[in-house]
């Protein structure tokens, strides 16, 4: 059974930093691209960032470029999202999602989602 | 960026009756590999999203057969043949052909009349 378990969400002040983790099991993590998707309270879904299976390629939504960094540890089957310079509008539930192919070139789709971790940015 | 437009925003449905959700993209979603990467996700209240339909019309294992997807190019539809109480939630379409960024429709809230 595929499992994606996010953690690391917290209340943080504007300008602060947070590191999210997504522990995975039940599939060949090293063979799948992964993404983070967020959902502000009461709002829709917004793709945040993606990383290829090897970690060599990454991409970001314009709204987080230069502030967030996605990475992965294929030896431990964990996906990360380092979030710096947090803003009030980054407040959201952050989901990790398993993609259908190893690369980031086209063929974007999410087979599985985690349960999410809540990030609140507020003073 | 590809803009995904869903309608309606809200869909009150009588139990046992059909329901239909429209999703339109700002450009064709046909990929160079010949596939169309248009998926539908269901998000029940308090839950994370789960995929129901991939590549326009392929139903995920575990998705009830009352759900079906259709369409081509820029126009897509999710249909529920007979709405059940467990179908209450928000439905999103998403395109994965032209990215980054992956883009979602704004969502359609299905509720029981």
Short mmCIF file of C-alpha atoms in Angstrom, two decimals:
data_model
loop_
_atom_site.label_atom_id
_atom_site.label_comp_id
_atom_site.label_asym_id
_atom_site.label_seq_id
_atom_site.Cartn_x
_atom_site.Cartn_y
_atom_site.Cartn_z
CA UNK A 1 0.00 0.00 0.00
CA UNK A 2 1.34 3.41 -1.00
CA UNK A 3 1.73 5.81 1.91
CA UNK A 4 2.73 9.47 1.90
CA UNK A 5 3.03 11.07 5.33
CA UNK A 6 3.75 14.80 5.57
CA UNK A 7 5.08 16.48 8.67
CA UNK A 8 6.70 19.71 9.77
CA UNK A 9 3.77 22.09 9.52
CA UNK A 10 3.61 24.72 12.23
CA UNK A 11 2.74 28.30 13.14
CA UNK A 12 5.53 30.60 12.04
CA UNK A 13 5.99 34.36 11.87
CA UNK A 14 6.24 36.23 8.57
CA UNK A 15 9.79 36.07 7.28
CA UNK A 16 10.43 32.80 9.08
CA UNK A 17 11.46 29.39 7.80
CA UNK A 18 10.07 25.90 7.94
CA UNK A 19 11.08 22.52 6.54
CA UNK A 20 8.39 20.07 5.50
CA UNK A 21 8.99 16.36 5.11
CA UNK A 22 7.06 13.65 3.30
CA UNK A 23 7.93 10.09 4.34
CA UNK A 24 6.93 7.55 1.73
CA UNK A 25 6.52 3.79 1.53
CA UNK A 26 4.89 1.14 -0.61
CA UNK A 27 6.43 2.07 -3.95
CA UNK A 28 9.81 2.61 -5.62
CA UNK A 29 10.38 6.19 -4.47
CA UNK A 30 13.63 6.46 -6.46
CA UNK A 31 11.64 5.89 -9.66
CA UNK A 32 9.05 8.63 -9.35
CA UNK A 33 9.03 12.39 -9.67
CA UNK A 34 7.31 14.07 -6.73
CA UNK A 35 5.54 17.36 -6.14
CA UNK A 36 4.21 19.60 -3.42
CA UNK A 37 0.72 21.04 -3.82
CA UNK A 38 -0.88 23.46 -1.40
CA UNK A 39 -4.38 24.54 -0.49
CA UNK A 40 -5.11 27.77 1.36
CA UNK A 41 -8.00 27.54 3.83
CA UNK A 42 -11.27 27.31 1.94
CA UNK A 43 -9.52 27.69 -1.43
CA UNK A 44 -8.52 25.52 -4.36
CA UNK A 45 -5.40 23.54 -5.18
CA UNK A 46 -2.12 25.17 -6.23
CA UNK A 47 0.91 23.26 -7.47
CA UNK A 48 4.03 24.53 -5.67
CA UNK A 49 7.09 22.56 -6.79
CA UNK A 50 8.24 19.37 -8.48
CA UNK A 51 11.41 17.27 -8.45
CA UNK A 52 12.57 14.52 -10.77
CA UNK A 53 13.25 11.00 -9.52
CA UNK A 54 17.00 11.58 -9.26
CA UNK A 55 16.65 15.03 -7.79
CA UNK A 56 18.62 16.57 -10.64
CA UNK A 57 15.69 18.59 -11.99
CA UNK A 58 13.37 20.86 -10.05
CA UNK A 59 10.74 23.44 -10.88
CA UNK A 60 8.68 25.93 -8.94
CA UNK A 61 5.58 28.03 -9.13
CA UNK A 62 6.38 31.71 -9.63
CA UNK A 63 4.78 32.46 -6.26
CA UNK A 64 7.50 30.53 -4.38
CA UNK A 65 10.50 30.74 -6.70
CA UNK A 66 13.60 31.92 -4.87
CA UNK A 67 12.07 31.26 -1.45
CA UNK A 68 11.27 27.52 -1.45
CA UNK A 69 13.61 24.62 -2.21
CA UNK A 70 12.46 21.10 -2.96
CA UNK A 71 14.78 18.15 -2.39
CA UNK A 72 14.69 14.42 -1.78
CA UNK A 73 16.64 11.65 -0.08
CA UNK A 74 16.23 8.50 -2.14
CA UNK A 75 18.14 6.44 0.43
CA UNK A 76 15.45 7.21 3.01
CA UNK A 77 12.43 7.65 0.70
CA UNK A 78 11.74 11.16 1.94
CA UNK A 79 10.72 14.32 0.11
CA UNK A 80 11.45 17.77 1.56
CA UNK A 81 10.33 21.34 1.09
CA UNK A 82 12.49 24.04 2.62
CA UNK A 83 10.43 27.22 2.94
CA UNK A 84 12.21 30.51 3.63
CA UNK A 85 10.92 34.06 3.68
CA UNK A 86 7.45 32.85 4.56
CA UNK A 87 4.57 35.22 3.89
CA UNK A 88 1.03 35.34 5.23
CA UNK A 89 -0.27 34.13 1.86
CA UNK A 90 1.80 30.94 2.17
CA UNK A 91 -0.67 29.81 4.83
CA UNK A 92 -2.05 26.52 3.55
CA UNK A 93 -2.21 22.78 3.90
CA UNK A 94 0.74 21.36 2.00
CA UNK A 95 0.35 17.99 0.30
CA UNK A 96 3.04 15.83 -1.22
CA UNK A 97 1.99 13.95 -4.32
CA UNK A 98 3.43 11.03 -6.26
CA UNK A 99 3.75 11.61 -9.98
CA UNK A 100 3.29 9.07 -12.73
CA UNK A 101 6.75 9.22 -14.33
CA UNK A 102 10.34 9.79 -13.18
CA UNK A 103 10.92 13.02 -15.07
CA UNK A 104 9.46 16.52 -15.04
CA UNK A 105 9.15 16.75 -18.82
CA UNK A 106 5.45 16.67 -19.58
CA UNK A 107 3.09 13.91 -18.43
CA UNK A 108 2.13 15.65 -15.23
CA UNK A 109 -0.31 13.73 -13.06
CA UNK A 110 -0.69 12.68 -9.45
CA UNK A 111 -1.41 9.04 -8.61
CA UNK A 112 -1.36 9.45 -4.85
CA UNK A 113 -1.58 12.24 -2.29
CA UNK A 114 -0.59 12.48 1.34
CA UNK A 115 -2.92 13.69 4.07
CA UNK A 116 -1.29 17.11 4.25
CA UNK A 117 0.44 19.25 6.87
CA UNK A 118 -0.80 22.70 7.89
CA UNK A 119 1.45 25.74 7.71
CA UNK A 120 0.19 28.94 9.31
CA UNK A 121 2.13 32.15 8.76
CA UNK A 122 1.01 34.81 11.18
CA UNK A 123 2.37 37.33 13.62
CA UNK B 1 0.33 29.19 -18.23
CA UNK B 2 -2.66 27.03 -19.13
CA UNK B 3 -5.83 28.32 -17.49
CA UNK B 4 -8.38 25.70 -16.45
CA UNK B 5 -11.96 26.91 -16.11
CA UNK B 6 -14.54 24.77 -14.37
CA UNK B 7 -18.30 25.17 -14.27
CA UNK B 8 -20.50 25.30 -12.41
CA UNK B 9 -18.96 26.55 -9.19
CA UNK B 10 -21.66 24.79 -7.16
CA UNK B 11 -23.79 21.83 -8.15
CA UNK B 12 -26.79 20.87 -5.97
CA UNK B 13 -27.98 17.42 -6.97
CA UNK B 14 -30.78 15.12 -5.92
CA UNK B 15 -29.67 11.69 -4.74
CA UNK B 16 -29.88 9.18 -7.56
CA UNK B 17 -29.83 11.85 -10.24
CA UNK B 18 -26.98 12.48 -12.71
CA UNK B 19 -24.46 15.30 -12.44
CA UNK B 20 -22.07 16.83 -14.92
CA UNK B 21 -19.06 19.12 -14.46
CA UNK B 22 -17.35 20.99 -17.27
CA UNK B 23 -13.66 21.85 -17.53
CA UNK B 24 -12.15 23.96 -20.29
CA UNK B 25 -8.49 24.67 -20.92
CA UNK B 26 -7.04 27.79 -22.51
CA UNK B 27 -5.11 25.66 -25.01
CA UNK B 28 -5.21 22.14 -26.35
CA UNK B 29 -4.07 19.52 -23.87
CA UNK B 30 -2.89 17.01 -26.46
CA UNK B 31 0.69 16.10 -25.57
CA UNK B 32 3.40 15.43 -28.18
CA UNK B 33 3.22 11.76 -27.15
CA UNK B 34 -0.39 11.67 -28.36
CA UNK B 35 -1.94 11.46 -24.89
CA UNK B 36 -4.04 14.13 -23.19
CA UNK B 37 -3.04 14.70 -19.57
CA UNK B 38 -6.32 15.80 -18.04
CA UNK B 39 -7.26 14.33 -14.67
CA UNK B 40 -10.13 14.68 -12.26
CA UNK B 41 -9.74 14.70 -8.50
CA UNK B 42 -12.31 14.36 -5.76
CA UNK B 43 -11.83 16.03 -2.39
CA UNK B 44 -14.33 14.98 0.24
CA UNK B 45 -14.81 17.28 3.24
CA UNK B 46 -11.79 17.14 5.54
CA UNK B 47 -9.86 14.79 3.26
CA UNK B 48 -6.99 15.08 0.84
CA UNK B 49 -7.68 14.91 -2.89
CA UNK B 50 -7.80 11.56 -4.64
CA UNK B 51 -7.66 10.93 -8.36
CA UNK B 52 -10.76 9.52 -10.02
CA UNK B 53 -9.99 9.85 -13.72
CA UNK B 54 -6.71 10.13 -15.63
CA UNK B 55 -5.94 10.89 -19.26
CA UNK B 56 -9.48 12.17 -19.83
CA UNK B 57 -11.44 8.95 -19.50
CA UNK B 58 -9.51 6.28 -17.58
CA UNK B 59 -11.05 5.47 -14.23
CA UNK B 60 -8.72 4.78 -11.30
CA UNK B 61 -9.02 1.47 -9.49
CA UNK B 62 -11.27 2.12 -6.55
CA UNK B 63 -13.23 4.84 -8.33
CA UNK B 64 -16.88 3.77 -8.67
CA UNK B 65 -18.05 3.09 -12.20
CA UNK B 66 -20.75 5.76 -11.89
CA UNK B 67 -17.92 8.24 -12.56
CA UNK B 68 -16.89 8.78 -16.16
CA UNK B 69 -14.74 11.28 -18.01
CA UNK B 70 -14.90 12.44 -21.59
CA UNK B 71 -13.75 15.20 -23.90
CA UNK B 72 -10.87 16.19 -26.11
CA UNK B 73 -8.65 19.13 -27.00
CA UNK B 74 -9.84 21.90 -24.70
CA UNK B 75 -13.25 20.67 -23.55
CA UNK B 76 -13.73 18.01 -20.88
CA UNK B 77 -16.54 16.65 -18.74
CA UNK B 78 -16.86 14.59 -15.58
CA UNK B 79 -20.16 12.80 -15.19
CA UNK B 80 -21.71 11.04 -12.24
CA UNK B 81 -24.45 8.75 -13.48
CA UNK B 82 -26.35 8.58 -10.18
CA UNK B 83 -25.17 10.75 -7.32
CA UNK B 84 -24.75 9.07 -3.94
CA UNK B 85 -24.29 10.72 -0.55
CA UNK B 86 -20.59 9.82 -0.48
CA UNK B 87 -20.02 11.88 -3.65
CA UNK B 88 -20.39 15.15 -1.74
CA UNK B 89 -17.23 17.22 -2.01
CA UNK B 90 -15.23 19.38 -4.36
CA UNK B 91 -14.09 18.17 -7.76
CA UNK B 92 -11.04 19.55 -9.56
CA UNK B 93 -9.72 19.07 -13.05
CA UNK B 94 -5.99 19.39 -13.64
CA UNK B 95 -3.83 19.56 -16.73
CA UNK B 96 -0.38 17.96 -16.89
CA UNK B 97 0.44 18.47 -20.55
CA UNK B 98 2.00 21.93 -20.47
CA UNK B 99 4.01 22.47 -17.32
CA UNK B 100 5.44 23.94 -15.24
CA UNK B 101 3.15 24.97 -13.81
CA UNK B 102 0.65 22.17 -13.38
CA UNK B 103 -2.68 23.93 -13.21
CA UNK B 104 -6.01 23.11 -11.62
CA UNK B 105 -9.52 24.27 -12.26
CA UNK B 106 -11.12 26.33 -9.52
CA UNK B 107 -13.22 23.43 -8.27
CA UNK B 108 -16.89 22.44 -8.35
CA UNK B 109 -18.69 21.81 -5.08
CA UNK B 110 -21.19 18.97 -5.31
CA UNK B 111 -23.85 18.96 -2.64
CA UNK B 112 -27.12 17.16 -2.05
CA UNK B 113 -30.34 19.14 -2.48
#
